[in-house]
Short mmCIF file of C-alpha atoms and ligand atoms in Angstrom, two decimals:
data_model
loop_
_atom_site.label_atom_id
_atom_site.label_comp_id
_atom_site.label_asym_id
_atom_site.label_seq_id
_atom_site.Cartn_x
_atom_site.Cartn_y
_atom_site.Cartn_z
CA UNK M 1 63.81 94.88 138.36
CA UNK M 2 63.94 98.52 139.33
CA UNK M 3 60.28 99.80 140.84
CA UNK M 4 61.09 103.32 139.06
CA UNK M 5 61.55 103.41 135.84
CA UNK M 6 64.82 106.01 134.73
CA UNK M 7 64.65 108.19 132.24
CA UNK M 8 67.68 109.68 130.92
CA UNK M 9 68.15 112.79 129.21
CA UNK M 10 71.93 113.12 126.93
CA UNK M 11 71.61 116.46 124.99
CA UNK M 12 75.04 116.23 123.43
CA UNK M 13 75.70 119.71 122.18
CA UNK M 14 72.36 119.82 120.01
CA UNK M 15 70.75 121.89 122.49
CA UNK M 16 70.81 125.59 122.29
CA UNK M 17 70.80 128.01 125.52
CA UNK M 18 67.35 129.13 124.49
CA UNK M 19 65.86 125.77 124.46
CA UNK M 20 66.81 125.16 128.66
CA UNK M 21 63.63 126.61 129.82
CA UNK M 22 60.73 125.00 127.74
CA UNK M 23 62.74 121.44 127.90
CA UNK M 24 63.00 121.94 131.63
CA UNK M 25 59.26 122.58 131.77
CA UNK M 26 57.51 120.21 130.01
CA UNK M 27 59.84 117.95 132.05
CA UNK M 28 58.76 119.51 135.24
CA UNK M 29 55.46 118.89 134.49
CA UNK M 30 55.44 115.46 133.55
CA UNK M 31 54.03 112.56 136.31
CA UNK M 32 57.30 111.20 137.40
CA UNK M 33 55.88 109.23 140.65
CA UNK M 34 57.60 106.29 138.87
CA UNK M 35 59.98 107.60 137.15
CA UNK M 36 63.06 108.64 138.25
CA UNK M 37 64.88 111.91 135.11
CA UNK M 38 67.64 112.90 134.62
CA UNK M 39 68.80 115.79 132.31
CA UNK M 40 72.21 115.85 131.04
CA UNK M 41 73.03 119.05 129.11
CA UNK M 42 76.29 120.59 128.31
CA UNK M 43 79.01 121.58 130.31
CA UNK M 44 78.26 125.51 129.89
CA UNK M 45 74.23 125.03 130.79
CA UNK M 46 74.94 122.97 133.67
CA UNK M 47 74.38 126.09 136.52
CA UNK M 48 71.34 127.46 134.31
CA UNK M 49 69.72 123.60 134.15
CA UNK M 50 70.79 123.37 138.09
CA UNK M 51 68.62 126.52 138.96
CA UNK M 52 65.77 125.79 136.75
CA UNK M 53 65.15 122.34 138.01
CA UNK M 54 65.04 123.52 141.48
CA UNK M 55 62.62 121.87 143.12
CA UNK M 56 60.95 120.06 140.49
CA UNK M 57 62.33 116.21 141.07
CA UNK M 58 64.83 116.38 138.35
CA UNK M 59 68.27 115.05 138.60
CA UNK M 60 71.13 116.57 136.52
CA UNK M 61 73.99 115.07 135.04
CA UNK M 62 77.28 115.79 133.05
CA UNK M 63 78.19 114.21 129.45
CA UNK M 64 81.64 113.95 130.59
CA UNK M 65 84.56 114.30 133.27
CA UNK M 66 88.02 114.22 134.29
CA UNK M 67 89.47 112.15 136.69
CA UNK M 68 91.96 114.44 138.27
CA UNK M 69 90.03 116.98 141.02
CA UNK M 70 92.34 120.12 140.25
CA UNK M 71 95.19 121.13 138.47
CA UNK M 72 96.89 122.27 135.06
CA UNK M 73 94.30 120.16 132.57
CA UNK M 74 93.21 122.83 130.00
CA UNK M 75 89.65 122.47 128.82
CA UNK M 76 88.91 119.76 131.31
CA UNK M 77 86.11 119.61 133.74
CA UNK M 78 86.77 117.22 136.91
CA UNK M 79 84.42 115.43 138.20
CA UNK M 80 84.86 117.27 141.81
CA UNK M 81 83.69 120.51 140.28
CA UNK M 82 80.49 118.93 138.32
CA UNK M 83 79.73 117.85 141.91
CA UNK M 84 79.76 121.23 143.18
CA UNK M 85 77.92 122.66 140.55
CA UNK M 86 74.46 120.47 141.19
CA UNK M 87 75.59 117.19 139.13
CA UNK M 88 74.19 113.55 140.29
CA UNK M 89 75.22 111.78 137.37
CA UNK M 90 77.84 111.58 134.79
CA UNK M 91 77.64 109.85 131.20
CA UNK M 92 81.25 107.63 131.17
CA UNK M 93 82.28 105.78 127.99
CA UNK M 94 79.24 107.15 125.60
CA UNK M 95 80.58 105.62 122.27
CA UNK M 96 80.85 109.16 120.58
CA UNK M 97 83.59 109.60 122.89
CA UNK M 98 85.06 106.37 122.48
CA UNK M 99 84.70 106.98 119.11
CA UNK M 100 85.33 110.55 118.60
CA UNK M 101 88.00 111.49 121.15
CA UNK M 102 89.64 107.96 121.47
CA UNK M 103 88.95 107.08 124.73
CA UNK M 104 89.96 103.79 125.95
CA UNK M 105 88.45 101.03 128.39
CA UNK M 106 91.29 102.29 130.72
CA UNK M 107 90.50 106.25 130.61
CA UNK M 108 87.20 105.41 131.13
CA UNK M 109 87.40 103.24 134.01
CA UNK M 110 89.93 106.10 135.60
CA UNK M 111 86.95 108.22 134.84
CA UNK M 112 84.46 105.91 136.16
CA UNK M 113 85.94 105.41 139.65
CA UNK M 114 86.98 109.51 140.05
CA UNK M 115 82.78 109.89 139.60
CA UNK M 116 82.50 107.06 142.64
CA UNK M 117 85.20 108.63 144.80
CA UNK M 118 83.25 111.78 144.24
CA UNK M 119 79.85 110.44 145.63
CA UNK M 120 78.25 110.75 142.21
CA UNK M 121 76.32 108.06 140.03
CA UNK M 122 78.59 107.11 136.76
CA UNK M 123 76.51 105.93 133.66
CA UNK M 124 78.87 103.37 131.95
CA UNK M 125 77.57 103.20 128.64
CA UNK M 126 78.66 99.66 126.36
CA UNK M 127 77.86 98.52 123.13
CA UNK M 128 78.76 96.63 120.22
CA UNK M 129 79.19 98.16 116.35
CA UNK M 130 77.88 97.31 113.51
CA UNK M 131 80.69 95.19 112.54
CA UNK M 132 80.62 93.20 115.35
CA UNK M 133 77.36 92.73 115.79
CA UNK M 134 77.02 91.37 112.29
CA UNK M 135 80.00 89.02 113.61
CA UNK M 136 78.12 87.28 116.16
CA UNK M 137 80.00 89.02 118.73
CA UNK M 138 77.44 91.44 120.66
CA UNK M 139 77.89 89.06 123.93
CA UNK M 140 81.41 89.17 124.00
CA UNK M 141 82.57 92.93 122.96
CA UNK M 142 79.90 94.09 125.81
CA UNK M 143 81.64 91.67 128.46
CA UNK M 144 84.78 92.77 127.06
CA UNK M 145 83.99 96.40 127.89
CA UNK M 146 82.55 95.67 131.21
CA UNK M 147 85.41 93.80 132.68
CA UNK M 148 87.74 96.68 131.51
CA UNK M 149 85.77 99.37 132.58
CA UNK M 150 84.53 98.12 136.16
CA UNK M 151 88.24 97.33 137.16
CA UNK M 152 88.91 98.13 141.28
CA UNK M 153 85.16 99.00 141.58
CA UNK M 154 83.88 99.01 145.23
CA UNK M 155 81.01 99.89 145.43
CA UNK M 156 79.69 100.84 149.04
CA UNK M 157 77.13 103.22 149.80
CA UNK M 158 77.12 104.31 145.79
CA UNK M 159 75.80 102.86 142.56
CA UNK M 160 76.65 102.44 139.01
CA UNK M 161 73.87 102.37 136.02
CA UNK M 162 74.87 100.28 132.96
CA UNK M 163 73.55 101.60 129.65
CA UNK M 164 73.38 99.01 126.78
CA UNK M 165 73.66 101.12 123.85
CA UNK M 166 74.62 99.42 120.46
CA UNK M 167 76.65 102.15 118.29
CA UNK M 168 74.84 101.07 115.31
CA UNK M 169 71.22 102.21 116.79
CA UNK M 170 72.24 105.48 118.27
CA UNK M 171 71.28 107.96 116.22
CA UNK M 172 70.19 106.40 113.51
CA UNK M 173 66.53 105.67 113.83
CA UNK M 174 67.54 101.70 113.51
CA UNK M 175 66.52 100.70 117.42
CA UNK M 176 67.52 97.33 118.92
CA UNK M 177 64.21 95.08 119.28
CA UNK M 178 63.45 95.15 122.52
CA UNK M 179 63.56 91.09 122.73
CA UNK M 180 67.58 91.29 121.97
CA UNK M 181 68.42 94.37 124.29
CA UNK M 182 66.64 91.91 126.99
CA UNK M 183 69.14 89.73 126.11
CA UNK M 184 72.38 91.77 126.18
CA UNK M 185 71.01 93.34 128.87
CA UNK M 186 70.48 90.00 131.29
CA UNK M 187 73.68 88.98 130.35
CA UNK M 188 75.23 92.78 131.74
CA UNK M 189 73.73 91.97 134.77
CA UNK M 190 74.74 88.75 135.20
CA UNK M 191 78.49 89.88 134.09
CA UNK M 192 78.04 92.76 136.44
CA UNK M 193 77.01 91.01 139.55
CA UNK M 194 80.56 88.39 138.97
CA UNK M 195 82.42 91.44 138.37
CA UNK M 196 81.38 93.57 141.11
CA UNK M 197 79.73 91.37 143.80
CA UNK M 198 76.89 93.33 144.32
CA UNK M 199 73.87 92.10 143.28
CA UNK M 200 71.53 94.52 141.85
CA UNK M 201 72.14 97.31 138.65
CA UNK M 202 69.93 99.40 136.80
CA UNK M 203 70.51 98.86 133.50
CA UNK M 204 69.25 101.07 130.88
CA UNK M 205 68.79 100.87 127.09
CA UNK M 206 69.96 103.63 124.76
CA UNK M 207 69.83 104.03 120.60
CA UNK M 208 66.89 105.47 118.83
CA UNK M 209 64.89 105.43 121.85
CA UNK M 210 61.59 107.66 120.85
CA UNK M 211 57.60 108.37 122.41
CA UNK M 212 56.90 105.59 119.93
CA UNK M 213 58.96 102.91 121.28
CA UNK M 214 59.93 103.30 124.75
CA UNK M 215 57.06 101.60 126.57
CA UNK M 216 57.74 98.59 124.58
CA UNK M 217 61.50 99.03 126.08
CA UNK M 218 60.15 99.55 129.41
CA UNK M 219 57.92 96.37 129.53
CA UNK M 220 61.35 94.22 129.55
CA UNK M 221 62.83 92.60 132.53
CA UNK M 222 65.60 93.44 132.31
CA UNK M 223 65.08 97.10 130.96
CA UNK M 224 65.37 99.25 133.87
CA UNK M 225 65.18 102.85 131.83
CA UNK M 226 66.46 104.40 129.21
CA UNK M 227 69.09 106.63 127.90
CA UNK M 228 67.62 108.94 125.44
CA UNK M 229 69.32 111.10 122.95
CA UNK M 230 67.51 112.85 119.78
CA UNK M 231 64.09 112.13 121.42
CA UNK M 232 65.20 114.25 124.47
CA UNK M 233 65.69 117.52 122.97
CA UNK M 234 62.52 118.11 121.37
CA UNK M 235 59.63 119.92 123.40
CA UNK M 236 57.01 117.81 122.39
CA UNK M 237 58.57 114.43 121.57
CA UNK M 238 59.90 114.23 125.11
CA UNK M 239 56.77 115.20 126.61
CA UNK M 240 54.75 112.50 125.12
CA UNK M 241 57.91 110.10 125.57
CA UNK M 242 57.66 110.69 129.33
CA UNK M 243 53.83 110.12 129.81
CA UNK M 244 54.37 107.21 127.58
CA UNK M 245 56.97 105.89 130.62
CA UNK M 246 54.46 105.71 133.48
C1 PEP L 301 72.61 108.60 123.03
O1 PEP L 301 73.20 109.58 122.61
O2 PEP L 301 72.97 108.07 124.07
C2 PEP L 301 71.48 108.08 122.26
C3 PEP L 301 70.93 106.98 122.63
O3 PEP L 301 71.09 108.82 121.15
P1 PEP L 301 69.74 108.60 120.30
O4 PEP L 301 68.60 108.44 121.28
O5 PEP L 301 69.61 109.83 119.47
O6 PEP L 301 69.92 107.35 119.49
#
């Protein structure tokens, strides 16, 4: 069990340019002696976020990346260049991009170990549907994933932070009881520990994560943080989510 709890922020492309500063505030302000936050805007805020968290124990991340560090990609964004702009983090295999721009287990472990080479922390996000959750197969499609995704990791002097984040409860106000998350979540780091020989990850949970609900999350074993979406990108829900954390 991580000591700090961490809080992470995935804005998606919901938030506007003129919503940076008072986001960035009431984040600033917030106790985070425990808590370890990061904010992961879009691509095209990433410099403006870098400048206004200056200072104010905030770490940034990217929702995205390429795995190549230069060269004739249009519209790409490698993961070499979200170092140099501030980044700490990068999201890798969020299911809207599994699900939205096809990306495989294979693209995203290719993007998984170009954030490692880089020195950065990748945020492999997993999760079952719907479908397969009403299978029976929650267990075995998150396995699945992880073994696919974490293939040639070697991890050194860097980390990797799981998120658990069920498709079927992001976005959608349906949140996984905390009880079952525990259970996936065990499980990842059990799975991750065989995979990976190293024995300790942060693993997070994500999917209608609110100010309501998250210090029930946070009381789990096995819940190390969480990924936060919606919640995140309103003022005053994510203040009250974050004192809610400590
Ligand atoms: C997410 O996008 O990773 C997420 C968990 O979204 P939400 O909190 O809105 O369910």
């Amino acid at each position: 069990m991580h000591m700090q709890k961490i809080i992470v922020a995935n804005w998606k492309m919901v938030v506007k340019k003129e919503q940076l500063v008072s986001l960035v505030e009431v984040v600033g302000q917030a106790d985070k002696t425990n808590l370890e936050v990061a904010l992961c805007p879009s691509f095209v805020h990433l410099t403006e976020v870098a400048s206004l968290i200056n200072n104010k124990n905030i770490g940034l991340g990217a929702q995205n990346c390429f795995w190549v560090e230069h060269g004739a990609y249009t519209g790409e964004v490698s993961a070499w260049d979200l170092k140099d702009e501030g980044c700490q983090y990068v999201l890798v295999g969020h299911s809207e991009r599994r699900k939205y721009f096809s990306e495989s287990d294979e693209i995203i472990n290719k993007k998984l170990l170009a954030v490692l080479e880089v020195g950065l922390t990748p945020i492999l996000c997993v999760g079952e549907t719907k479908e397969e959750k009403d299978a029976g197969h929650t267990l075995e499609r998150v396995r699945e994933q992880l073994q696919k995704d974490l293939v040639n990791v070697i991890l050194k002097d860097s980390r990797i932070i799981i998120a658990y984040e069920p498709v079927w409860a992001i976005g959608t106000g349906d949140f996984c009881k905390p009880n079952d998350a525990e259970e996936v979540q065990s499980m990842i780091k059990e799975e991750f520990t065989k995979i990976t020989g190293v024995a300790e990850v942060a693993v997070l949970y994500g999917g209608s994560v609110d100010d309501k609900n998250v210090a029930e999350f946070l009381k789990q074993n096995s819940i190390d943080g969480v990924l936060v979406g919606g919640a995140s990108t309103k003022v005053e829900v994510l203040g009250k989510l974050l004192a809610n954390s400590i």
